[in-house]
mmCIF file of N, CA and C in Angstrom:
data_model
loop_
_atom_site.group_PDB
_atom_site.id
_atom_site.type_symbol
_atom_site.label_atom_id
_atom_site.label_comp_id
_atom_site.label_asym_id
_atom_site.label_seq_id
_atom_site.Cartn_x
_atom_site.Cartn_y
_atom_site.Cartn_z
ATOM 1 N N UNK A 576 0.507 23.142 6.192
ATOM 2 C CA UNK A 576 0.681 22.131 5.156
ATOM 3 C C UNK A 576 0.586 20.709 5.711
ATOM 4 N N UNK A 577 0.590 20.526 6.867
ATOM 5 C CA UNK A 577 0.351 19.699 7.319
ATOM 6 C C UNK A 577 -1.170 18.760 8.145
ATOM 7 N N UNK A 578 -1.659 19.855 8.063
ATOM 8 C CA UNK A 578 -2.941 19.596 8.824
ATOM 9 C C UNK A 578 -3.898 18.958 7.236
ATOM 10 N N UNK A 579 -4.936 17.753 7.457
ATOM 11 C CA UNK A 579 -5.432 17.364 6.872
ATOM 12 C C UNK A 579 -7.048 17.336 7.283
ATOM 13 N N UNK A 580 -7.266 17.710 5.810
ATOM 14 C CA UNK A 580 -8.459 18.108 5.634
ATOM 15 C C UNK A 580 -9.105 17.084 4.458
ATOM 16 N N UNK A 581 -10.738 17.354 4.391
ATOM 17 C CA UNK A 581 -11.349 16.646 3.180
ATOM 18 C C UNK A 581 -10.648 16.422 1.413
ATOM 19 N N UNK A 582 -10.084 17.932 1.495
ATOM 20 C CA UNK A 582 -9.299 18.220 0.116
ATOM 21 C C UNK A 582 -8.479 17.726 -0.341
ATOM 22 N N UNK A 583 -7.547 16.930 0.965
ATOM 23 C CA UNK A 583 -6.086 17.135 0.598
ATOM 24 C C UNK A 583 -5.821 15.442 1.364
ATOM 25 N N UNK A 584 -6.785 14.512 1.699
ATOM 26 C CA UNK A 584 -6.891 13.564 2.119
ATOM 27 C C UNK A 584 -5.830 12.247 1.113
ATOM 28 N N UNK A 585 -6.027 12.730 -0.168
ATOM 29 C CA UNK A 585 -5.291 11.538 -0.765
ATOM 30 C C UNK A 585 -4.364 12.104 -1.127
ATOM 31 N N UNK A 586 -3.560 13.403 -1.356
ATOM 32 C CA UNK A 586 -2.300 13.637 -1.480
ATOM 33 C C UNK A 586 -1.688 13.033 0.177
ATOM 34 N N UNK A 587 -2.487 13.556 0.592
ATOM 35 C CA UNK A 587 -1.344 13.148 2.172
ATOM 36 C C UNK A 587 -1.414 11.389 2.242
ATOM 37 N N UNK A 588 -2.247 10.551 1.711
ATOM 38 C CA UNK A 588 -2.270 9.490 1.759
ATOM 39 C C UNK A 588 -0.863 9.300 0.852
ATOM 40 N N UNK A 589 -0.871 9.622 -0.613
ATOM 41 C CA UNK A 589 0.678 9.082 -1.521
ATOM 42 C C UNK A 589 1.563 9.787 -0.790
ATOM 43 N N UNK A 590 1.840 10.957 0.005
ATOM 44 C CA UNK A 590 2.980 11.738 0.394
ATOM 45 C C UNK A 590 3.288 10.586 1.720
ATOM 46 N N UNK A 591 2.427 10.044 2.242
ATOM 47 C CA UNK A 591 2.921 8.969 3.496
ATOM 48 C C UNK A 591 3.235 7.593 3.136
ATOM 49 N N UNK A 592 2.682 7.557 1.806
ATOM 50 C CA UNK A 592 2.879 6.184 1.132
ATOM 51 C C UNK A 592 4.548 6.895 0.725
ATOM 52 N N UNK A 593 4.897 7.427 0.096
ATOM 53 C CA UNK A 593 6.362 7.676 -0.566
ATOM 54 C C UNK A 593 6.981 8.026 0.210
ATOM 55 N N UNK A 594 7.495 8.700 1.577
ATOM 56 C CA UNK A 594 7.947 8.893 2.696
ATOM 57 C C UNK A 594 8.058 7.716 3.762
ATOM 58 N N UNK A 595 7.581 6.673 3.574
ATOM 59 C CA UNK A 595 8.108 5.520 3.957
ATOM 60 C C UNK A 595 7.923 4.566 2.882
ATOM 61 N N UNK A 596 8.292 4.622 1.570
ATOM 62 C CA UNK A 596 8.856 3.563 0.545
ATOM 63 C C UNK A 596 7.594 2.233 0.758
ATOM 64 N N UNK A 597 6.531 2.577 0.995
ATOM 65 C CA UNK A 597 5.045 1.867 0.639
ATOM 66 C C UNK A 597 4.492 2.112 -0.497
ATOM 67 N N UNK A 598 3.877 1.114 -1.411
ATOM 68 C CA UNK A 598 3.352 1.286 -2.726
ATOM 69 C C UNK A 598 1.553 1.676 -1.989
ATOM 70 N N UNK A 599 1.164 2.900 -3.077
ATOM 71 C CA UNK A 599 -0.081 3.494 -2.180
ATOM 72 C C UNK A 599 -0.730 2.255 -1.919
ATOM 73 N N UNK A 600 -0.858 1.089 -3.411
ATOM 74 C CA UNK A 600 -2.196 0.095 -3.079
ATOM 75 C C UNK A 600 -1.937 -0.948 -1.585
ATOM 76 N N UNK A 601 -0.610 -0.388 -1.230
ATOM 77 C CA UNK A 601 -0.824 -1.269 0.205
ATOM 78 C C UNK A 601 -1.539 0.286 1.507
ATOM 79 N N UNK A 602 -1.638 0.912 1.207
ATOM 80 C CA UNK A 602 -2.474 1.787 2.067
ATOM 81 C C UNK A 602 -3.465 1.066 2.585
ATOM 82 N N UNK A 603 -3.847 0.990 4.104
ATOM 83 C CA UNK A 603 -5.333 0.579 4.059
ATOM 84 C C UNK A 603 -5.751 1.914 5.193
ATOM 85 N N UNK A 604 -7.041 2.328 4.997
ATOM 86 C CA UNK A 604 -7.816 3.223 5.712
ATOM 87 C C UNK A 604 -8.903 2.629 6.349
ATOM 88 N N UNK A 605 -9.233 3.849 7.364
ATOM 89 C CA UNK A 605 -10.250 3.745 7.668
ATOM 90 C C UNK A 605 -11.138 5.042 7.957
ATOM 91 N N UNK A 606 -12.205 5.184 8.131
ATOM 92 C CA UNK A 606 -13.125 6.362 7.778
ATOM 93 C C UNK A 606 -14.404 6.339 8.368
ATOM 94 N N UNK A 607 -15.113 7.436 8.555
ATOM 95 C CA UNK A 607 -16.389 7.519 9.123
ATOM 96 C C UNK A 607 -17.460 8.228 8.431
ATOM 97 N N UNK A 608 -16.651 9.026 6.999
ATOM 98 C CA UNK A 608 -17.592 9.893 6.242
ATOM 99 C C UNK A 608 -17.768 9.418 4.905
ATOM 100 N N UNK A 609 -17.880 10.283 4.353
ATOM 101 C CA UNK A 609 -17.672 10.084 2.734
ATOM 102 C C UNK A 609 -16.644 11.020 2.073
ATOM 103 N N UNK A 610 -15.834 12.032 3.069
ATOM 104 C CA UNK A 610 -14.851 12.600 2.339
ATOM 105 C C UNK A 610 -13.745 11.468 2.805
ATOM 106 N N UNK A 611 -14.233 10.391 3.303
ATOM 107 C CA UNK A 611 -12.890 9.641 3.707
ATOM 108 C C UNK A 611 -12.932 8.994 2.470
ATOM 109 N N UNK A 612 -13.628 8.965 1.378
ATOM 110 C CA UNK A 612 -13.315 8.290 0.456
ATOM 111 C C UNK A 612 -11.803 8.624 -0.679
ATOM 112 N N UNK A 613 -11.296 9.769 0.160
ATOM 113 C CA UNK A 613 -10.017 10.349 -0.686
ATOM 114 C C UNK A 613 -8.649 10.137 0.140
ATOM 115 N N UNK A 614 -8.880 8.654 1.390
ATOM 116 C CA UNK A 614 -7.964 8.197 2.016
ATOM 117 C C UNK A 614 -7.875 6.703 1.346
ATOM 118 N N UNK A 615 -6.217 6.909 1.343
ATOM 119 C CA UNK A 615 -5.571 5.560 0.150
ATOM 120 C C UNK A 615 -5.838 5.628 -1.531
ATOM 121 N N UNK A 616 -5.764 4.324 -1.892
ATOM 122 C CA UNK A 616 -5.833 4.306 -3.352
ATOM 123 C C UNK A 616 -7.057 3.479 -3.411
ATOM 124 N N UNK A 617 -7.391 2.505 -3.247
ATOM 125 C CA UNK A 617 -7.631 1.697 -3.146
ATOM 126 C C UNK A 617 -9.365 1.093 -2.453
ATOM 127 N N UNK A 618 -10.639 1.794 -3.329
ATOM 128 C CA UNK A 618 -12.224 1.268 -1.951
ATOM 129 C C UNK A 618 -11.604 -0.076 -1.332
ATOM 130 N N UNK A 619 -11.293 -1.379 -1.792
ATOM 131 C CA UNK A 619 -11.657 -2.574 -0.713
ATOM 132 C C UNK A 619 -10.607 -2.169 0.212
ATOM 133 N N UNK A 620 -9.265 -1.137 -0.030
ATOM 134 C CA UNK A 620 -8.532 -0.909 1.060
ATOM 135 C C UNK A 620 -9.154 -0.087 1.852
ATOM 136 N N UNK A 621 -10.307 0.186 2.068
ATOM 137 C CA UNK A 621 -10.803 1.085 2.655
ATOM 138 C C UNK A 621 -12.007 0.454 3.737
ATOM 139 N N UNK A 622 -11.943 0.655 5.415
ATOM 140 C CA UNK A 622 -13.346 0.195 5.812
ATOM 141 C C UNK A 622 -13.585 1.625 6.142
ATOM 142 N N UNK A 623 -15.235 1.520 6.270
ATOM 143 C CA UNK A 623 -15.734 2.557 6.843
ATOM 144 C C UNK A 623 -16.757 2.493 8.607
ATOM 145 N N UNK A 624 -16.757 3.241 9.279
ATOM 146 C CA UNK A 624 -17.044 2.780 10.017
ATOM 147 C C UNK A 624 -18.663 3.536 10.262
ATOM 148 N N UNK A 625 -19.982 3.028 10.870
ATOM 149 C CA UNK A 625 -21.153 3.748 10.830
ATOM 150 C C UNK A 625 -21.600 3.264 12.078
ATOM 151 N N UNK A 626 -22.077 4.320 12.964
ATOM 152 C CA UNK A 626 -23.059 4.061 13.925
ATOM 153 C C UNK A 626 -24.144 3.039 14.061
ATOM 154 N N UNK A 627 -24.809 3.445 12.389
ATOM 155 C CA UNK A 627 -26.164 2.606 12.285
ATOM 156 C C UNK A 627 -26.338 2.372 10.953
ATOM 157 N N UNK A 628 -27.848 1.608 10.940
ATOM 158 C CA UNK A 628 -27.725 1.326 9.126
ATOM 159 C C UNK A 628 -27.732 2.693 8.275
ATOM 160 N N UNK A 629 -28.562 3.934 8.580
ATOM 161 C CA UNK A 629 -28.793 4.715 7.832
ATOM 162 C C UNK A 629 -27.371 5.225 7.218
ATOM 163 N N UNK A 630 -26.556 5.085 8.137
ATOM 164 C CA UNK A 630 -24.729 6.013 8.706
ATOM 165 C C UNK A 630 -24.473 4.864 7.154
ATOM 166 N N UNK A 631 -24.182 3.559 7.606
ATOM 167 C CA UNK A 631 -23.725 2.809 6.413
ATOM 168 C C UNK A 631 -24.464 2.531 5.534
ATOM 169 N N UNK A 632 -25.427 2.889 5.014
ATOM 170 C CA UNK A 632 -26.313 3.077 3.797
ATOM 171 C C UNK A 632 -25.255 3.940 2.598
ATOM 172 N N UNK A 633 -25.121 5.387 3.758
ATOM 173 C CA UNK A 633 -24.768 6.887 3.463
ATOM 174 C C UNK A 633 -23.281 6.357 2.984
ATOM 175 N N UNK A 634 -22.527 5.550 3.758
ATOM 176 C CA UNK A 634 -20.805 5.444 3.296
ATOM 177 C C UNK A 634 -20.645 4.313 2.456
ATOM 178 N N UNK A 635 -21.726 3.127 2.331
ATOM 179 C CA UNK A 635 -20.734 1.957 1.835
ATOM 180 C C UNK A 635 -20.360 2.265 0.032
ATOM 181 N N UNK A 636 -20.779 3.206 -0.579
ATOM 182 C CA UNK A 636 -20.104 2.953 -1.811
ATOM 183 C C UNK A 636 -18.625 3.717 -2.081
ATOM 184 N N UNK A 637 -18.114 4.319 -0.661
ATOM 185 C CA UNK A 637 -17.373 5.039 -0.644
ATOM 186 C C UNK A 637 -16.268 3.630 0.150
ATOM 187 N N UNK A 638 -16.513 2.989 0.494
ATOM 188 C CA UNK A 638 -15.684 1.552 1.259
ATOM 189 C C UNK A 638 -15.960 0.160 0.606
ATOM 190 N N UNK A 639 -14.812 -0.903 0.520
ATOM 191 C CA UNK A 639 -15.139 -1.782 0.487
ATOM 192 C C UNK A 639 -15.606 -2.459 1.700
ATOM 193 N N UNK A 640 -15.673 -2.290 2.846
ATOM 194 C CA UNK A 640 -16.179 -2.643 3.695
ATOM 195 C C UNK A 640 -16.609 -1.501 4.773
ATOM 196 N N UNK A 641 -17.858 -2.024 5.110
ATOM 197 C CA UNK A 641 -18.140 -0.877 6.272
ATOM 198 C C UNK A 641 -19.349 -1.369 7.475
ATOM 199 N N UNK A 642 -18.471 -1.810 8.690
ATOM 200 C CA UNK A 642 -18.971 -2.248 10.027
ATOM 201 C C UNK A 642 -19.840 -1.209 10.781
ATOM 202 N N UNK A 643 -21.076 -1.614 11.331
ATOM 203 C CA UNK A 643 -21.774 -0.928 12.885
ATOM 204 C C UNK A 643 -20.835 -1.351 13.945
ATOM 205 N N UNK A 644 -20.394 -0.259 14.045
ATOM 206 C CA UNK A 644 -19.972 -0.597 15.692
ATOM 207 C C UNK A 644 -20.070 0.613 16.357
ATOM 208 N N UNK A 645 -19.244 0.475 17.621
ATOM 209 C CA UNK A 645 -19.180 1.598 18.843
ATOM 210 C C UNK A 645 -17.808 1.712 19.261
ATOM 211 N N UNK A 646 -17.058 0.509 18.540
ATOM 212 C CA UNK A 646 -15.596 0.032 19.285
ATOM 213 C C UNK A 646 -15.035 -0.349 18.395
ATOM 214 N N UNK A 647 -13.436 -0.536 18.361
ATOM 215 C CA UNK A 647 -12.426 -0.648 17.618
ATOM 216 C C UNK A 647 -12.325 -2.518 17.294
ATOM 217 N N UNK A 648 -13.160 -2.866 17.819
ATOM 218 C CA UNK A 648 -12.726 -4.646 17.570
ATOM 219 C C UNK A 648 -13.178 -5.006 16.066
ATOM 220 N N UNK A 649 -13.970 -4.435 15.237
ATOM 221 C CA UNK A 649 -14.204 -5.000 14.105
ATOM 222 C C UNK A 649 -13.436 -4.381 12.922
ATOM 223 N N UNK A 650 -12.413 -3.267 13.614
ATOM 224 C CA UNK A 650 -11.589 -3.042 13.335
ATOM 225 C C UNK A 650 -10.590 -3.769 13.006
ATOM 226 N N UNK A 651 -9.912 -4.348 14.123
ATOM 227 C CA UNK A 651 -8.616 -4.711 14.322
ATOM 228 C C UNK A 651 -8.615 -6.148 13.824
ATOM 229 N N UNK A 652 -10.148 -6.387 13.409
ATOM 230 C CA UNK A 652 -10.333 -7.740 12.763
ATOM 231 C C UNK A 652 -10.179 -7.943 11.840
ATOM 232 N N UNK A 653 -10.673 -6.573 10.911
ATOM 233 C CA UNK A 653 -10.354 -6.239 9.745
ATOM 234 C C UNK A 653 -9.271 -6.018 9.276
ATOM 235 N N UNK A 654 -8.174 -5.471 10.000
ATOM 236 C CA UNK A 654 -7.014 -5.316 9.813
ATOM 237 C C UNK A 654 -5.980 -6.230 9.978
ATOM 238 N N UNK A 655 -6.759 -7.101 10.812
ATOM 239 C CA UNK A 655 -5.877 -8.720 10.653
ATOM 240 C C UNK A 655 -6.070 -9.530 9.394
ATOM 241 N N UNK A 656 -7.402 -9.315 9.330
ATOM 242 C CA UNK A 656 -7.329 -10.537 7.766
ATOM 243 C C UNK A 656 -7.019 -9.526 6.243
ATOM 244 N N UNK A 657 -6.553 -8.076 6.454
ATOM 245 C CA UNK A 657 -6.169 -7.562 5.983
ATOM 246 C C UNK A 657 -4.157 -7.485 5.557
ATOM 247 N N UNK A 658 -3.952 -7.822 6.842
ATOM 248 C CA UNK A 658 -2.557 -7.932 7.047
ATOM 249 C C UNK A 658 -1.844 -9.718 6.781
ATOM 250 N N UNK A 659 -2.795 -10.242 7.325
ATOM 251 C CA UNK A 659 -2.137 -11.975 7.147
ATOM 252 C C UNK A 659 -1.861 -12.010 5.741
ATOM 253 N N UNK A 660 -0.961 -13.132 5.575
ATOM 254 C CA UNK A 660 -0.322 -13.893 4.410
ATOM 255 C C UNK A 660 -1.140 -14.496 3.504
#
């Protein structure tokens, strides 16, 4: 019951949102497919991440945002102007 899969991606998203007293729309994700589109509530809370253009062709209607990279920095960039005031 614990292991997460494509199916069960956004129950475990509200079950972690209500288990620490977070409203889901502050969820933010991140993802590499298109079943990640059933992590959070929320596409612009959502980046996706793609190798190449074809990769983010394939995910961006499943993200409000979705970076080429290889590395976590356009990440954590995202998650800063995600997090600021």
């Amino acid at each position: 019951e614990t292991f997460t899969f494509a199916g069960n991606k956004r129950k475990h998203s509200f079950d972690f949102a209500m288990k620490h007293g977070i409203w889901i729309g502050h969820i933010l994700a991140v993802g590499d497919s298109a079943v990640d589109c059933e992590l959070g509530c929320f596409q612009q809370n959502r980046l996706g991440i793609a190798r190449d253009k074809e990769e983010k062709l394939k995910i961006k209607k499943y993200f409000g945002e979705v970076v080429i990279t290889e590395d976590f920095n356009p990440v954590l960039e995202w998650l800063k102007r995600k997090l600021a005031p």
